[in-house]
Coordinates of C-alpha atoms in Angstrom, one line a residue:
M1 CA -98.9 64.1 -148.0
K2 CA -100.4 63.3 -144.6
K3 CA -103.6 61.7 -146.1
L4 CA -101.5 59.4 -148.2
I5 CA -99.2 58.4 -145.3
V6 CA -102.4 57.4 -143.4
L7 CA -103.4 55.4 -146.5
L8 CA -100.1 53.5 -146.2
L9 CA -101.2 52.4 -142.7
I10 CA -104.7 51.2 -143.8
S11 CA -104.4 50.0 -147.3
S12 CA -103.1 46.5 -146.5
A13 CA -106.0 46.0 -144.0
A14 CA -108.5 47.0 -146.6
F15 CA -107.3 44.5 -149.2
A16 CA -107.1 41.8 -146.5
Q17 CA -110.8 42.0 -146.1
Q18 CA -111.5 41.2 -149.8
H19 CA -111.8 37.4 -149.8
T20 CA -112.0 35.6 -153.2
N21 CA -113.4 32.4 -151.7
K22 CA -113.3 30.5 -148.5
K23 CA -110.3 28.4 -149.3
H24 CA -108.0 30.9 -151.1
N25 CA -108.1 34.6 -150.4
F26 CA -105.9 37.7 -150.4
E27 CA -105.5 37.7 -146.7
D28 CA -103.9 34.3 -146.7
F29 CA -101.9 35.1 -149.8
N30 CA -100.4 38.2 -148.1
L31 CA -99.4 36.1 -145.1
I32 CA -97.0 33.9 -147.1
A33 CA -93.4 35.0 -146.7
D34 CA -91.8 32.9 -149.4
I35 CA -92.3 34.3 -152.9
G36 CA -92.4 30.9 -154.5
E37 CA -95.1 29.6 -152.2
Q38 CA -96.9 32.9 -152.7
E39 CA -96.9 32.4 -156.5
R40 CA -98.2 28.8 -156.1
Y41 CA -101.0 30.0 -153.9
Y42 CA -101.9 32.7 -156.4
N43 CA -102.1 30.2 -159.2
E44 CA -104.2 27.9 -157.1
M45 CA -106.5 30.8 -156.2
I46 CA -107.0 31.5 -159.9
R47 CA -107.7 27.8 -160.7
Q48 CA -110.3 27.6 -157.9
S49 CA -112.1 30.8 -158.8
L50 CA -115.0 30.7 -161.2
P51 CA -114.2 32.2 -164.6
G52 CA -114.1 36.0 -164.3
K53 CA -115.0 35.9 -160.6
L54 CA -111.6 36.8 -159.1
K55 CA -112.0 40.4 -158.1
P56 CA -109.9 42.6 -160.4
E57 CA -108.5 44.7 -157.6
V58 CA -107.4 41.6 -155.8
D59 CA -105.9 40.0 -158.9
N60 CA -104.0 43.3 -159.6
E61 CA -102.7 43.5 -156.1
C62 CA -101.5 39.9 -156.2
R63 CA -99.7 40.5 -159.5
A64 CA -98.1 43.7 -158.2
Q65 CA -96.9 41.9 -155.1
L66 CA -95.5 39.0 -157.1
A67 CA -93.6 41.3 -159.4
I68 CA -92.0 43.1 -156.4
G69 CA -91.4 39.8 -154.6
W70 CA -89.5 38.3 -157.5
L71 CA -87.5 41.5 -158.1
T72 CA -86.5 41.5 -154.4
K73 CA -85.5 37.9 -154.8
G74 CA -83.3 38.8 -157.7
D75 CA -85.3 36.8 -160.3
I76 CA -85.5 39.4 -163.1
G77 CA -87.3 36.9 -165.4
R78 CA -90.2 36.4 -163.1
Y79 CA -90.3 40.1 -162.3
E80 CA -90.5 41.0 -166.0
H81 CA -93.2 38.2 -166.5
Y82 CA -95.5 39.9 -164.1
M83 CA -94.7 43.4 -165.3
R84 CA -95.9 42.3 -168.7
T85 CA -99.3 41.8 -167.2
N86 CA -99.3 45.6 -166.6
P87 CA -100.2 45.6 -162.8
K88 CA -101.3 49.0 -161.4
F89 CA -99.3 49.9 -158.4
S90 CA -101.1 51.3 -155.3
V91 CA -99.3 53.8 -153.2
I92 CA -98.2 51.1 -150.8
K93 CA -97.0 48.9 -153.6
L94 CA -95.1 51.9 -155.2
V95 CA -93.4 52.3 -151.8
D96 CA -92.4 48.6 -151.7
L97 CA -91.2 48.7 -155.3
T98 CA -89.1 51.8 -154.6
Y99 CA -87.5 50.1 -151.6
T100 CA -86.4 47.2 -153.8
L101 CA -85.0 49.5 -156.5
E102 CA -83.2 51.5 -153.8
Y103 CA -81.5 48.4 -152.4
M104 CA -80.5 47.2 -155.9
V105 CA -78.9 50.4 -157.0
D106 CA -77.2 51.0 -153.7
E107 CA -75.7 47.5 -153.8
D108 CA -74.9 47.8 -157.5
K109 CA -77.1 44.9 -158.6
H110 CA -78.9 44.5 -162.0
I111 CA -78.3 48.2 -162.8
K112 CA -79.8 48.1 -166.3
V113 CA -83.0 46.7 -164.9
V114 CA -83.0 49.3 -162.2
E115 CA -82.5 52.1 -164.7
Q116 CA -85.3 50.9 -166.9
A117 CA -87.7 50.2 -164.1
S118 CA -87.2 53.5 -162.4
R119 CA -87.5 55.4 -165.7
D120 CA -90.8 53.6 -166.5
L121 CA -92.2 54.5 -163.1
L122 CA -91.1 58.1 -163.4
E123 CA -92.8 58.3 -166.8
K124 CA -96.0 56.9 -165.4
L125 CA -95.9 59.3 -162.5
E126 CA -95.3 62.2 -164.8
K127 CA -98.3 61.2 -167.0
G128 CA -100.5 60.7 -163.9
V129 CA -100.9 56.9 -164.5
L130 CA -99.4 56.4 -161.0
S131 CA -100.1 58.5 -157.9
D132 CA -97.4 59.5 -155.4
G133 CA -97.8 62.0 -152.7
V134 CA -95.3 60.3 -150.3
G135 CA -92.1 61.5 -151.9
R136 CA -91.3 58.4 -154.0
T137 CA -90.8 60.5 -157.2
Q138 CA -87.9 62.2 -155.5
V139 CA -86.3 58.9 -154.5
L140 CA -86.9 57.3 -157.9
L141 CA -85.0 60.3 -159.5
E142 CA -82.1 59.6 -157.1
V143 CA -82.2 55.9 -158.0
N144 CA -82.4 56.6 -161.7
A145 CA -79.6 59.1 -161.4
L146 CA -77.2 56.7 -159.6
A147 CA -78.1 53.9 -162.0
N148 CA -77.2 56.1 -164.9
A149 CA -74.0 57.2 -163.2
R150 CA -73.0 53.5 -162.8
L151 CA -73.8 52.9 -166.5
G152 CA -71.6 55.8 -167.5
N153 CA -74.4 58.3 -168.3
V154 CA -73.1 61.0 -166.1
D155 CA -74.9 63.9 -167.7
V156 CA -78.3 62.2 -167.2
A157 CA -77.3 61.3 -163.7
M158 CA -76.4 64.9 -162.8
K159 CA -79.6 66.2 -164.4
N160 CA -81.9 63.8 -162.4
I161 CA -80.1 64.2 -159.1
A162 CA -80.7 67.9 -159.5
R163 CA -84.3 67.3 -160.4
S164 CA -84.8 65.2 -157.2
G165 CA -84.2 68.3 -155.1
E166 CA -86.9 70.3 -156.9
Q167 CA -89.7 68.0 -156.0
K168 CA -92.7 69.3 -154.1
D169 CA -93.0 66.3 -151.8
N170 CA -89.5 66.4 -150.2
T171 CA -89.2 63.7 -147.6
R172 CA -85.5 63.9 -146.9
E173 CA -85.9 66.0 -143.8
M174 CA -89.1 64.3 -142.5
K175 CA -87.4 61.6 -140.4
Y176 CA -90.1 59.1 -141.7
F177 CA -88.5 56.8 -144.3
K178 CA -85.3 55.0 -143.3
D179 CA -82.1 56.9 -143.9
S180 CA -83.7 59.3 -146.5
K181 CA -81.1 62.0 -146.2
S182 CA -78.2 59.6 -145.7
K183 CA -79.1 57.6 -148.8
Y184 CA -79.5 60.8 -150.9
L185 CA -76.1 62.2 -149.8
T186 CA -74.4 58.9 -150.5
R187 CA -76.0 58.7 -154.0
Y188 CA -75.2 62.3 -154.7
C189 CA -71.6 61.9 -153.8
L190 CA -71.2 58.7 -155.9
I191 CA -72.5 60.7 -158.8
L192 CA -70.1 63.5 -158.1
S193 CA -67.3 61.0 -158.0
A194 CA -68.4 59.6 -161.3
A195 CA -68.2 63.1 -162.7
G196 CA -64.7 63.5 -161.3
E197 CA -65.6 65.8 -158.4
N198 CA -64.1 63.6 -155.7
K199 CA -62.9 66.4 -153.4
R200 CA -66.4 67.9 -153.4
A201 CA -67.9 64.5 -152.7
L202 CA -65.5 63.9 -149.8
D203 CA -66.2 67.2 -148.2
T204 CA -69.9 66.6 -148.4
L205 CA -69.6 63.1 -146.8
T206 CA -67.3 64.4 -144.1
K207 CA -69.9 66.9 -143.0
A208 CA -72.7 64.3 -143.1
I209 CA -70.8 61.8 -140.9
R210 CA -69.9 64.6 -138.5
N211 CA -73.6 65.6 -138.2
A212 CA -74.8 61.9 -138.0
D213 CA -76.7 62.2 -141.3
S214 CA -75.0 58.8 -142.0
N215 CA -75.3 55.1 -142.1
P216 CA -72.8 52.2 -142.6
K217 CA -73.2 52.3 -146.4
M218 CA -72.1 55.9 -146.4
V219 CA -69.0 55.1 -144.4
A220 CA -68.0 52.5 -146.9
V221 CA -68.4 54.9 -149.8
Y222 CA -66.4 57.5 -147.8
K223 CA -63.4 55.2 -147.7
D224 CA -63.5 54.6 -151.4
I225 CA -63.7 58.3 -152.3
Y226 CA -61.1 59.2 -149.6
K227 CA -58.7 56.8 -151.5
K228 CA -59.4 58.6 -154.8
V229 CA -58.6 62.0 -153.2
H230 CA -55.6 61.0 -151.1
G231 CA -54.2 58.1 -153.1
S232 CA -54.5 55.6 -150.2
T233 CA -56.7 54.9 -147.2
K234 CA -54.0 55.8 -144.7
G235 CA -55.6 57.7 -141.8
V236 CA -59.1 57.2 -143.0
D237 CA -60.2 54.9 -140.2
E238 CA -58.9 57.3 -137.6
L239 CA -60.7 60.2 -139.3
I240 CA -64.0 58.4 -139.5
K241 CA -63.7 57.4 -135.8
S242 CA -63.0 61.0 -134.9
L243 CA -66.0 62.3 -136.8
Q244 CA -68.3 59.6 -135.4
E245 CA -67.1 60.3 -131.8
K246 CA -67.9 64.0 -132.2
A247 CA -71.4 63.2 -133.5
Y248 CA -72.0 60.7 -130.7
Q249 CA -70.9 63.2 -128.0
D250 CA -73.3 65.7 -129.4
Y251 CA -76.1 63.3 -128.9
Y252 CA -74.9 62.2 -125.5
K253 CA -75.1 65.8 -124.3
E254 CA -78.6 66.2 -125.8
V255 CA -79.9 62.9 -124.4
E256 CA -78.4 63.5 -120.9
K257 CA -80.8 66.5 -120.5
T258 CA -83.8 64.1 -120.7
Y259 CA -82.6 61.7 -118.0
I260 CA -85.2 61.2 -115.3
A261 CA -83.2 61.6 -112.1
K262 CA -86.1 60.8 -109.7
E263 CA -86.5 57.1 -109.0
T264 CA -89.9 56.1 -110.4
K265 CA -91.3 52.8 -111.5
T266 CA -94.5 54.2 -112.9
I267 CA -95.0 57.3 -115.1
T268 CA -97.3 59.0 -117.6
G269 CA -95.2 59.8 -120.6
E270 CA -96.0 63.2 -122.2
F271 CA -94.9 65.2 -125.2
P272 CA -95.6 68.7 -126.5
D273 CA -98.6 69.2 -128.7
P274 CA -97.2 69.4 -132.3
S275 CA -99.7 72.1 -133.2
G276 CA -97.9 74.5 -130.9
S277 CA -100.7 74.9 -128.4
G278 CA -98.3 74.6 -125.5
E279 CA -100.3 71.7 -124.0
M280 CA -98.7 68.4 -123.1
L281 CA -100.3 65.3 -124.6
T282 CA -100.2 61.8 -123.2
L283 CA -97.8 59.4 -125.0
F284 CA -98.2 56.3 -122.7
N285 CA -99.2 55.2 -119.2
A286 CA -96.8 53.0 -117.4
D287 CA -99.1 52.6 -114.4
K288 CA -97.5 49.5 -112.9
P289 CA -93.9 48.4 -112.2
V290 CA -92.3 46.7 -115.2
K291 CA -91.6 43.6 -113.0
D292 CA -95.3 43.0 -112.8
I293 CA -95.8 42.9 -116.6
A294 CA -95.5 39.9 -118.9
L295 CA -96.0 39.7 -122.7
T296 CA -95.8 37.0 -125.3
N297 CA -93.1 36.4 -128.0
L298 CA -93.6 35.1 -131.5
A299 CA -93.4 31.5 -130.3
E300 CA -96.5 32.4 -128.1
Q301 CA -94.3 32.0 -125.0
E302 CA -94.8 34.2 -122.0
V303 CA -91.9 36.6 -121.3
K304 CA -91.9 38.0 -117.7
F305 CA -90.0 41.3 -117.4
A306 CA -89.3 40.3 -113.8
D307 CA -86.8 37.8 -115.2
H308 CA -84.7 40.8 -116.4
A309 CA -84.2 42.3 -113.0
G310 CA -80.7 43.6 -112.7
K311 CA -80.5 44.5 -116.4
I312 CA -81.0 47.7 -118.4
L313 CA -84.2 47.0 -120.2
V314 CA -85.3 48.8 -123.4
L315 CA -88.8 48.5 -124.7
D316 CA -89.6 49.9 -128.2
F317 CA -93.2 49.9 -129.4
W318 CA -94.0 49.5 -133.1
S319 CA -96.4 48.2 -135.7
T320 CA -95.8 46.8 -139.2
G321 CA -97.6 49.9 -140.7
C322 CA -95.3 52.3 -138.9
T323 CA -92.5 53.1 -141.4
P324 CA -90.4 55.2 -138.9
C325 CA -90.7 52.4 -136.3
V326 CA -89.1 49.8 -138.6
A327 CA -86.6 52.4 -139.9
A328 CA -85.1 52.6 -136.4
F329 CA -84.4 48.8 -136.1
S330 CA -81.0 48.8 -137.8
G331 CA -79.7 51.3 -135.2
F332 CA -81.1 49.1 -132.4
E333 CA -79.4 46.0 -133.9
R334 CA -76.0 47.7 -133.5
V335 CA -76.8 48.6 -129.9
V336 CA -77.8 45.0 -129.1
A337 CA -74.5 43.8 -130.7
D338 CA -72.5 46.3 -128.5
Y339 CA -74.1 45.0 -125.3
K340 CA -74.5 41.3 -126.1
T341 CA -72.2 40.3 -123.2
E342 CA -73.6 42.8 -120.7
P343 CA -76.7 42.8 -118.5
F344 CA -78.9 44.4 -121.2
Q345 CA -82.1 43.4 -123.0
L346 CA -84.0 45.1 -125.8
Y347 CA -87.5 44.1 -127.0
V348 CA -89.5 45.6 -129.9
V349 CA -93.1 45.3 -128.8
N350 CA -95.6 45.0 -131.6
L351 CA -99.0 46.6 -131.0
F352 CA -102.5 46.1 -132.4
E353 CA -101.7 43.3 -134.8
A354 CA -102.4 39.5 -135.0
L355 CA -99.6 37.0 -134.7
P356 CA -99.6 35.8 -138.3
T357 CA -99.2 39.4 -139.6
V358 CA -96.3 40.1 -137.3
K359 CA -94.5 36.7 -138.1
V360 CA -94.6 37.1 -141.8
F361 CA -93.5 40.7 -141.6
V362 CA -90.5 39.8 -139.4
A363 CA -89.6 36.9 -141.8
R364 CA -89.8 39.1 -145.0
R365 CA -87.8 41.9 -143.5
G366 CA -85.2 39.7 -141.8
I367 CA -85.7 41.3 -138.4
T368 CA -83.3 39.8 -135.9
L369 CA -84.4 41.8 -132.8
D370 CA -86.4 40.1 -130.0
V371 CA -90.1 40.7 -130.8
L372 CA -92.9 40.7 -128.2
R373 CA -96.6 41.4 -128.8
D374 CA -99.3 43.4 -127.0
E375 CA -102.1 43.2 -129.5
P376 CA -104.7 44.9 -127.3
N377 CA -102.1 47.6 -126.2
T378 CA -103.1 47.2 -122.5
A379 CA -99.6 47.0 -120.9
F380 CA -98.6 50.6 -121.5
N381 CA -101.5 52.1 -123.4
I382 CA -99.2 53.6 -126.1
M383 CA -100.8 56.6 -127.9
G384 CA -98.2 56.9 -130.7
T385 CA -95.4 55.0 -132.3
P386 CA -92.4 54.7 -132.4
T387 CA -92.1 55.1 -128.6
K388 CA -89.3 53.7 -126.4
I389 CA -89.0 53.4 -122.6
I390 CA -85.6 52.7 -120.9
Y391 CA -85.5 51.1 -117.4
D392 CA -82.4 50.9 -115.2
P393 CA -81.4 47.6 -113.5
M394 CA -83.7 48.4 -110.5
G395 CA -86.8 48.9 -112.7
N396 CA -86.8 52.7 -112.6
I397 CA -87.8 54.5 -115.8
R398 CA -84.8 56.7 -116.8
F399 CA -85.7 57.7 -120.3
Y400 CA -88.6 57.7 -122.7
A401 CA -88.7 59.1 -126.2
M402 CA -90.8 59.1 -129.3
G403 CA -90.1 59.3 -133.1
Y404 CA -87.4 58.2 -135.4
A405 CA -84.0 60.0 -135.3
G406 CA -83.7 60.2 -139.1
S407 CA -80.6 58.0 -139.7
T408 CA -79.2 54.6 -138.7
D409 CA -76.2 56.3 -137.1
R410 CA -78.2 58.9 -135.2
E411 CA -80.7 56.3 -133.9
Y412 CA -77.7 54.2 -132.8
Y413 CA -76.0 57.2 -131.1
K414 CA -79.2 58.2 -129.3
L415 CA -80.0 54.8 -127.8
K416 CA -76.3 54.0 -127.0
A417 CA -76.1 57.3 -125.2
M418 CA -79.2 56.4 -123.1
V419 CA -77.7 53.1 -122.2
E420 CA -74.3 54.6 -121.3
I421 CA -75.9 57.3 -119.2
V422 CA -78.0 54.7 -117.3
K423 CA -74.8 52.6 -116.8
A424 CA -72.8 55.5 -115.5
R425 CA -75.6 56.7 -113.1
N426 CA -76.1 53.2 -111.8
A427 CA -72.4 52.8 -111.1
V428 CA -72.4 56.0 -109.1
A429 CA -75.4 54.9 -107.1
K430 CA -73.7 51.6 -106.3
N431 CA -70.5 53.3 -105.2
N432 CA -72.5 55.6 -102.9
Q433 CA -74.3 52.7 -101.4
N434 CA -71.0 50.9 -100.7
R435 CA -69.5 53.9 -98.8

């Protein structure tokens, strides 16, 4: 599992180094965000290559990418066209294809295509034609189960959702892929509902929302199943709000314990050695005040943190190959929306990567957060991602944390609690100064 997760981080770079010719190459192909433009580039790459000289591994990767890209776009015809060329899916492409199938089944789109595609992939995985190792078999079983439930094949759905829990590579509790457990529980309860077990589904979702194993999609499903159980949606909004408030308060209390009370503008962030040695390892070095630091945005403009004096400032460090980094973004977006009229600023700071790579990734994923870059990783010398640092309005570091919380709601509660605690402590400090 760990070796294959490392592969996810390096495989794109490896293919990027395989040029087909000086004018058209895989690196440039991979930096095109629009799928139509990408297909045109691929066709031109083939035309300009000598007969039989386009590297098979590059050709295969391009066809796999185009199949996934058209499926993501919703063009089933073009997807099926490239699938008929029988592309072999690398681990990273299997992950990308699974993401797309997850989105389609969860949004109830092209369900027959999803059922067929997920079934084909599962057969190839079972026969050893495809390699997994990162828990995608488990997710594909969930996807296929929900697709069958939506198609009325409840017995098949129940069988496959049960099989999903028997897989060796269980990633639901890893806090690595976005909303792994939340998505599973939502799909499981939709299948239970299709089987007529609405009360059981409602009880399962109630517990999930209370424990923050939830996301906005789950909440929408909860309302639908609540109506089936109670005959109306009367009282459901108040119940959901109560469950969410309890979950938030749990995280508020947990986060409050990590507040850095001493005023400090520089710090060496540390975390316990995961091996259990008892040693503390360095996470980052904030060796100068944030007001003295400036980074660039995607428009190559300089952003001076000194310009945000008087605001709560959140810096989250990420890279495009860091799956849990990007998984946290949807929670951040909700926090940004909550504080859009307040003195608050959040930046997601990309590390290690060139501007074109970051720009195309942001475009493809539809990331709306404010993105900065520190390609050489010199501003904070970050040792691991995801890492976040929270500054109070005076530039003091009040929190830092690493890792992904495991669900969109939990990530939202965690960061919101940090912001609220900083606001509360800052208000107390101001009142004391005015006495």
